[in-house]
Short mmCIF file of C-alpha atoms in Angstrom, two decimals:
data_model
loop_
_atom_site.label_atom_id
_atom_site.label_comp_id
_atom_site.label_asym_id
_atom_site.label_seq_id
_atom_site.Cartn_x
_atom_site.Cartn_y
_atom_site.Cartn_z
CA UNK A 1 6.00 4.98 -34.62
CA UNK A 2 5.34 0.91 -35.06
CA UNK A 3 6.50 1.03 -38.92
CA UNK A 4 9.95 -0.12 -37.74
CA UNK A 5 8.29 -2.94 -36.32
CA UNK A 6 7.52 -4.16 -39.90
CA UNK A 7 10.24 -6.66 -41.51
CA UNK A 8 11.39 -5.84 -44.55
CA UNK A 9 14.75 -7.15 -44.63
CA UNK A 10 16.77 -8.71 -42.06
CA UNK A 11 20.35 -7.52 -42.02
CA UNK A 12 22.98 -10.54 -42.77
CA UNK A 13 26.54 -10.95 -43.87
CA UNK A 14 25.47 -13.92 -45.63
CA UNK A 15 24.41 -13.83 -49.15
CA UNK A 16 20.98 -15.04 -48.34
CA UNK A 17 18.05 -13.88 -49.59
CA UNK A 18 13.87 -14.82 -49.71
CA UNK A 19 11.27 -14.84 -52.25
CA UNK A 20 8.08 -14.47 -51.12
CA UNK A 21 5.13 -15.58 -53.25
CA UNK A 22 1.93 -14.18 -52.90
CA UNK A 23 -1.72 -15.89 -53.71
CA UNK A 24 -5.08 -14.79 -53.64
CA UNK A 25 -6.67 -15.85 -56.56
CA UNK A 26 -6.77 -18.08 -59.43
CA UNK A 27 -5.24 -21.98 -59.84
CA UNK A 28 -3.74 -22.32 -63.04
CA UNK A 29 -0.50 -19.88 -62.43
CA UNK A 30 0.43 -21.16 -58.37
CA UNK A 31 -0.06 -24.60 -60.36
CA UNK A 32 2.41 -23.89 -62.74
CA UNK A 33 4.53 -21.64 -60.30
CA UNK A 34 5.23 -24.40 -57.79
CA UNK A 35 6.37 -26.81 -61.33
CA UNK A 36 8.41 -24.23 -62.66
CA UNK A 37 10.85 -23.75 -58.96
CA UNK A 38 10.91 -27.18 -58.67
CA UNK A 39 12.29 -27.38 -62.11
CA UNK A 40 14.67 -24.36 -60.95
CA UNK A 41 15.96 -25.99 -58.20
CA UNK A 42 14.30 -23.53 -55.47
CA UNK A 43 13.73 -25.65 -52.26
CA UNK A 44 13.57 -22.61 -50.37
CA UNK A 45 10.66 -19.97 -50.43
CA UNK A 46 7.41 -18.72 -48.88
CA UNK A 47 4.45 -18.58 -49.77
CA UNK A 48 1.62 -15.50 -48.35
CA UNK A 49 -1.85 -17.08 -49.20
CA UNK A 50 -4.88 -15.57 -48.19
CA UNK A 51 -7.41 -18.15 -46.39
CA UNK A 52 -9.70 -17.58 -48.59
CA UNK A 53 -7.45 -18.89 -51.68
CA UNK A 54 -6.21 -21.57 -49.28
CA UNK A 55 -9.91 -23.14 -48.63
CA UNK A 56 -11.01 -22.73 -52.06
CA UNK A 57 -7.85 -24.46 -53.31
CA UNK A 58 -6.75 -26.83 -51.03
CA UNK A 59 -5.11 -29.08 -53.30
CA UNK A 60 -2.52 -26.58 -54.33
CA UNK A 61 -2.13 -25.49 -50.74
CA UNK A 62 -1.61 -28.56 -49.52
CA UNK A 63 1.08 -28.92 -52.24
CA UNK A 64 2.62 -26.33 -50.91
CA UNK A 65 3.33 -27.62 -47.78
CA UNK A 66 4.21 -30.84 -49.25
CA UNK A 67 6.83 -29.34 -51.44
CA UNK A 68 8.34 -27.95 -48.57
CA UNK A 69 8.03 -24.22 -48.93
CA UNK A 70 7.16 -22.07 -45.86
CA UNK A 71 3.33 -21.37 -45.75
CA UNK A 72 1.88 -17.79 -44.13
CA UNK A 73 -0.77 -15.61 -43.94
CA UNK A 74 -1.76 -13.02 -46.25
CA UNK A 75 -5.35 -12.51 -44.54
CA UNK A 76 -8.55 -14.04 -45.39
CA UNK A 77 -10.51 -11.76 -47.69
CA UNK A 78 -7.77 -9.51 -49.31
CA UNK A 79 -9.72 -6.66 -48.10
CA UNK A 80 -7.25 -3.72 -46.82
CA UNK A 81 -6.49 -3.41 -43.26
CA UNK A 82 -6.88 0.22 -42.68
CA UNK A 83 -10.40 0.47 -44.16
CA UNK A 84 -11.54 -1.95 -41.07
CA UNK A 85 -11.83 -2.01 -37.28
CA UNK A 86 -9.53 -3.79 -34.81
CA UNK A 87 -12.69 -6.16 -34.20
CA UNK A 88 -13.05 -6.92 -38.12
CA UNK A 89 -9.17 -7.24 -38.56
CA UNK A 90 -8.93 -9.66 -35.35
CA UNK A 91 -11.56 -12.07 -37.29
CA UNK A 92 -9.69 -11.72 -40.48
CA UNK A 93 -6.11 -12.87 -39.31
CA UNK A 94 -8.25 -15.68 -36.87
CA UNK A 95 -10.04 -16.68 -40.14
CA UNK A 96 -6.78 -16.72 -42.05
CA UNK A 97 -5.31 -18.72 -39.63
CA UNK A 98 -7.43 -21.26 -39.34
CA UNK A 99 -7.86 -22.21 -43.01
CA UNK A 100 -4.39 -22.58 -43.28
CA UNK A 101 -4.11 -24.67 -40.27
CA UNK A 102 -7.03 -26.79 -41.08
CA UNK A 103 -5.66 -27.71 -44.65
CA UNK A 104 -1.90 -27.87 -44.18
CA UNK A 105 -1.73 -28.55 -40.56
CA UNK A 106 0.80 -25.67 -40.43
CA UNK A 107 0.36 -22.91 -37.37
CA UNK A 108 1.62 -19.58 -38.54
CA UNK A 109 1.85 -16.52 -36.75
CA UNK A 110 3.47 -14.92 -39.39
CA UNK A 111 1.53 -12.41 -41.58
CA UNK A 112 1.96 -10.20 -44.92
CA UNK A 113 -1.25 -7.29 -44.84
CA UNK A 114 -3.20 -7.68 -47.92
CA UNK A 115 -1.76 -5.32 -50.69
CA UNK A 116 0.97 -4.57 -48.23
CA UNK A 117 -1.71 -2.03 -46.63
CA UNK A 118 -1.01 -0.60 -42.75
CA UNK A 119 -0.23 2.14 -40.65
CA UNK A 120 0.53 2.54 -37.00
CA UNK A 121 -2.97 1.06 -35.62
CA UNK A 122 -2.98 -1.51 -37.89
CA UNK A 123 0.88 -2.99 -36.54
CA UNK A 124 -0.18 -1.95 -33.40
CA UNK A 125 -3.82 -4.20 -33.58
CA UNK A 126 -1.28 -7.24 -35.14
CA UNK A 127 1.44 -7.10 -32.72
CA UNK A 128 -1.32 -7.00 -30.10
CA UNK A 129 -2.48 -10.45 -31.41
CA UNK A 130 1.34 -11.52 -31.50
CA UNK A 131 2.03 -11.77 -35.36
CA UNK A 132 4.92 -11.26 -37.51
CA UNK A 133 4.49 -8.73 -40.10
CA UNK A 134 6.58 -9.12 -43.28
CA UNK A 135 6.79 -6.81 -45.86
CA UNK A 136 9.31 -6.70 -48.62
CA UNK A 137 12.04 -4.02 -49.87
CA UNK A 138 12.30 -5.56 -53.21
CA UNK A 139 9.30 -5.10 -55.45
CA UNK A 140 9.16 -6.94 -58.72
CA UNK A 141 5.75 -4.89 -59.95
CA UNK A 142 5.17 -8.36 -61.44
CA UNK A 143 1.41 -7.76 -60.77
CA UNK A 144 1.55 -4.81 -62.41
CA UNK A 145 4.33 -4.84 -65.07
CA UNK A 146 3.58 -7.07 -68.20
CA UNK A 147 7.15 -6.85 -69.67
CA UNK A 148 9.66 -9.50 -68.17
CA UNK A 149 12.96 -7.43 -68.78
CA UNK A 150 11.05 -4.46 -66.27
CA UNK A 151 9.88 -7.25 -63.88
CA UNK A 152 13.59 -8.57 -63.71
CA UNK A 153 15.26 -4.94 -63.38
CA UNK A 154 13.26 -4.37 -60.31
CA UNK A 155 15.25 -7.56 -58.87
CA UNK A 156 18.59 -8.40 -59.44
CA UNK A 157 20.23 -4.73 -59.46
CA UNK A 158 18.40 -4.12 -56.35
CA UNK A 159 19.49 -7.60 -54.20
CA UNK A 160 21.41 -7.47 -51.18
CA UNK A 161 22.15 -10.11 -48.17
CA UNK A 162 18.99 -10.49 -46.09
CA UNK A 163 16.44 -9.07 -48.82
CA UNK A 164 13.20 -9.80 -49.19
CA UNK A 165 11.75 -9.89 -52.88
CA UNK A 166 7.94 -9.78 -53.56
CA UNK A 167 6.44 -12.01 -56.41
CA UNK A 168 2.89 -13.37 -56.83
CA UNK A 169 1.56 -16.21 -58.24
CA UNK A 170 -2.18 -15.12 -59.09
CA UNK A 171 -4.49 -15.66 -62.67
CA UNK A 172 -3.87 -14.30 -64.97
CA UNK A 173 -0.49 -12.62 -64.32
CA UNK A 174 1.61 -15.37 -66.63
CA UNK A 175 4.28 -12.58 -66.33
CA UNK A 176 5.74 -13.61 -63.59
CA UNK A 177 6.43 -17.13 -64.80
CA UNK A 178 8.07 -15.77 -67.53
CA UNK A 179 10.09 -13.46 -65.17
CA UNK A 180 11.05 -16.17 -62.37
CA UNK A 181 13.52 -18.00 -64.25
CA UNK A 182 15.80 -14.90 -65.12
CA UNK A 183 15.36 -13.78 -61.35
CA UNK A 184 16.55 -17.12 -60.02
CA UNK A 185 19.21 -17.29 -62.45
CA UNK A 186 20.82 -14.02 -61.87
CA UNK A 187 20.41 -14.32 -58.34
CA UNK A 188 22.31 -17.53 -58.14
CA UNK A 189 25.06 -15.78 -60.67
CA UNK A 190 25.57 -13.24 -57.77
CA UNK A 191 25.84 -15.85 -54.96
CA UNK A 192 22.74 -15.70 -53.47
CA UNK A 193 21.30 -18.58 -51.31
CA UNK A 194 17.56 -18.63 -51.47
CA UNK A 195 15.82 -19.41 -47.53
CA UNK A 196 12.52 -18.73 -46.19
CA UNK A 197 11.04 -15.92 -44.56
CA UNK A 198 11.87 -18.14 -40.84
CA UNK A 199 15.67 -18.97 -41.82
CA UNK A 200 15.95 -15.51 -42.34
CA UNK A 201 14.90 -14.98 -39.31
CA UNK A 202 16.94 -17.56 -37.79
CA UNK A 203 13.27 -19.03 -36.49
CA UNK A 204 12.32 -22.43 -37.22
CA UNK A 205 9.40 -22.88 -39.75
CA UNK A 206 6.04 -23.06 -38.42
CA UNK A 207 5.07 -26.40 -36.55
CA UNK A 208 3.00 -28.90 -37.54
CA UNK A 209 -0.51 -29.90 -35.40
CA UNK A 210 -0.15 -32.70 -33.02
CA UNK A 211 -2.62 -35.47 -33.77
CA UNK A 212 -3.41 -35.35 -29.93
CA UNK A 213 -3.50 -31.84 -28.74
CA UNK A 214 -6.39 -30.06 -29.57
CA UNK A 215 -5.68 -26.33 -31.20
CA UNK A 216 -7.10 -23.30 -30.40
CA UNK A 217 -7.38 -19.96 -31.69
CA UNK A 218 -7.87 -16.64 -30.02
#
């Protein structure tokens, strides 16, 4: 009933296209992630940390933000949605939220589920606290898949205007640093533009905190 209230592609005549990054763990591979599309070029992408990630590596998060990439939430704890209560999920998207503000200074109301887990009560509970909910109909598997050729065959054949492709950037999965490159290239050889998650949209990226307003979150 509220799946179609999900986003997992935003239909465009325009050959743009996002890659989301996911984080929830580790330091070494976002480290070298965010070197690696700098070296590529890639101005444009967003990144789903979980607040829990964010607080315990604030350096890198604040990085993030630095380097100009889109910042959202992908929950605190990385705990599945479904297995919890409305209350518990309330505190874990307010927890989220305010990690990320309180290191980056970035206020996001957009949100990926942890593992990409929901159902109807779960979109329902999420719209309810007004968030965006972003999935992804291109799956790399990079988590999962150790070879890069499989990683990149889940990709390119499958792009399309207004796609959204899901990578991580987590210890110790190395394999999606290997894979990256080869994604961004053959991308780019099929005219693809890479944007954020909020230019697909056609939203504005999140706004900064004011040094003079106080923020709140309920």
């Amino acid at each position: 009933m509220y799946t179609n209230r999900v986003i997992q592609h935003v239909p465009t005549n325009q050959k743009n296209i996002a890659l989301t990054i996911n984080i929830a763990h580790g330091s070494q591979v976002p480290m070298k992630m965010l070197f690696l599309l700098r070296r590529l070029g890639v101005t444009k992408a967003t990144f789903f940390v979980t607040g829990k990630w964010a607080e315990l590596n604030p350096r890198i998060t604040k990085k993030i933000q630095r380097m100009g990439y889109e910042i959202a939430s992908h929950g605190y704890r990385h705990d599945n949605y479904t297995s919890h209560s409305n209350a518990w999920i309330k505190q874990d998207v307010h927890s989220a939220r305010k990690a990320i503000y309180h290191i980056t200074g970035v206020r996001t109301n957009m949100i990926r589920t942890p593992s990409g887990d929901f159902d109807d009560r779960v979109i329902k509970q999420l719209l309810r606290m007004n968030q965006t909910i972003v999935h992804w109909d291109i799956d790399s598997l990079d988590w999962k898949l150790t070879r890069t050729a499989d990683i990149v065959r889940r990709v390119i054949p499958h792009a399309h205007p207004g796609g959204i492709v899901l990578l991580h950037a987590c210890d110790p999965w190395i394999q999606s640093l290997k894979a990256v490159p080869l994604i961004v290239n053959g991308l780019r050889k099929q005219g693809y533009h890479f944007v954020t998650i909020s230019e697909l949209l056609g939203k504005r990226n999140p706004l900064r905190k004011s040094s003079n307003r106080r923020q709140r979150f309920v």
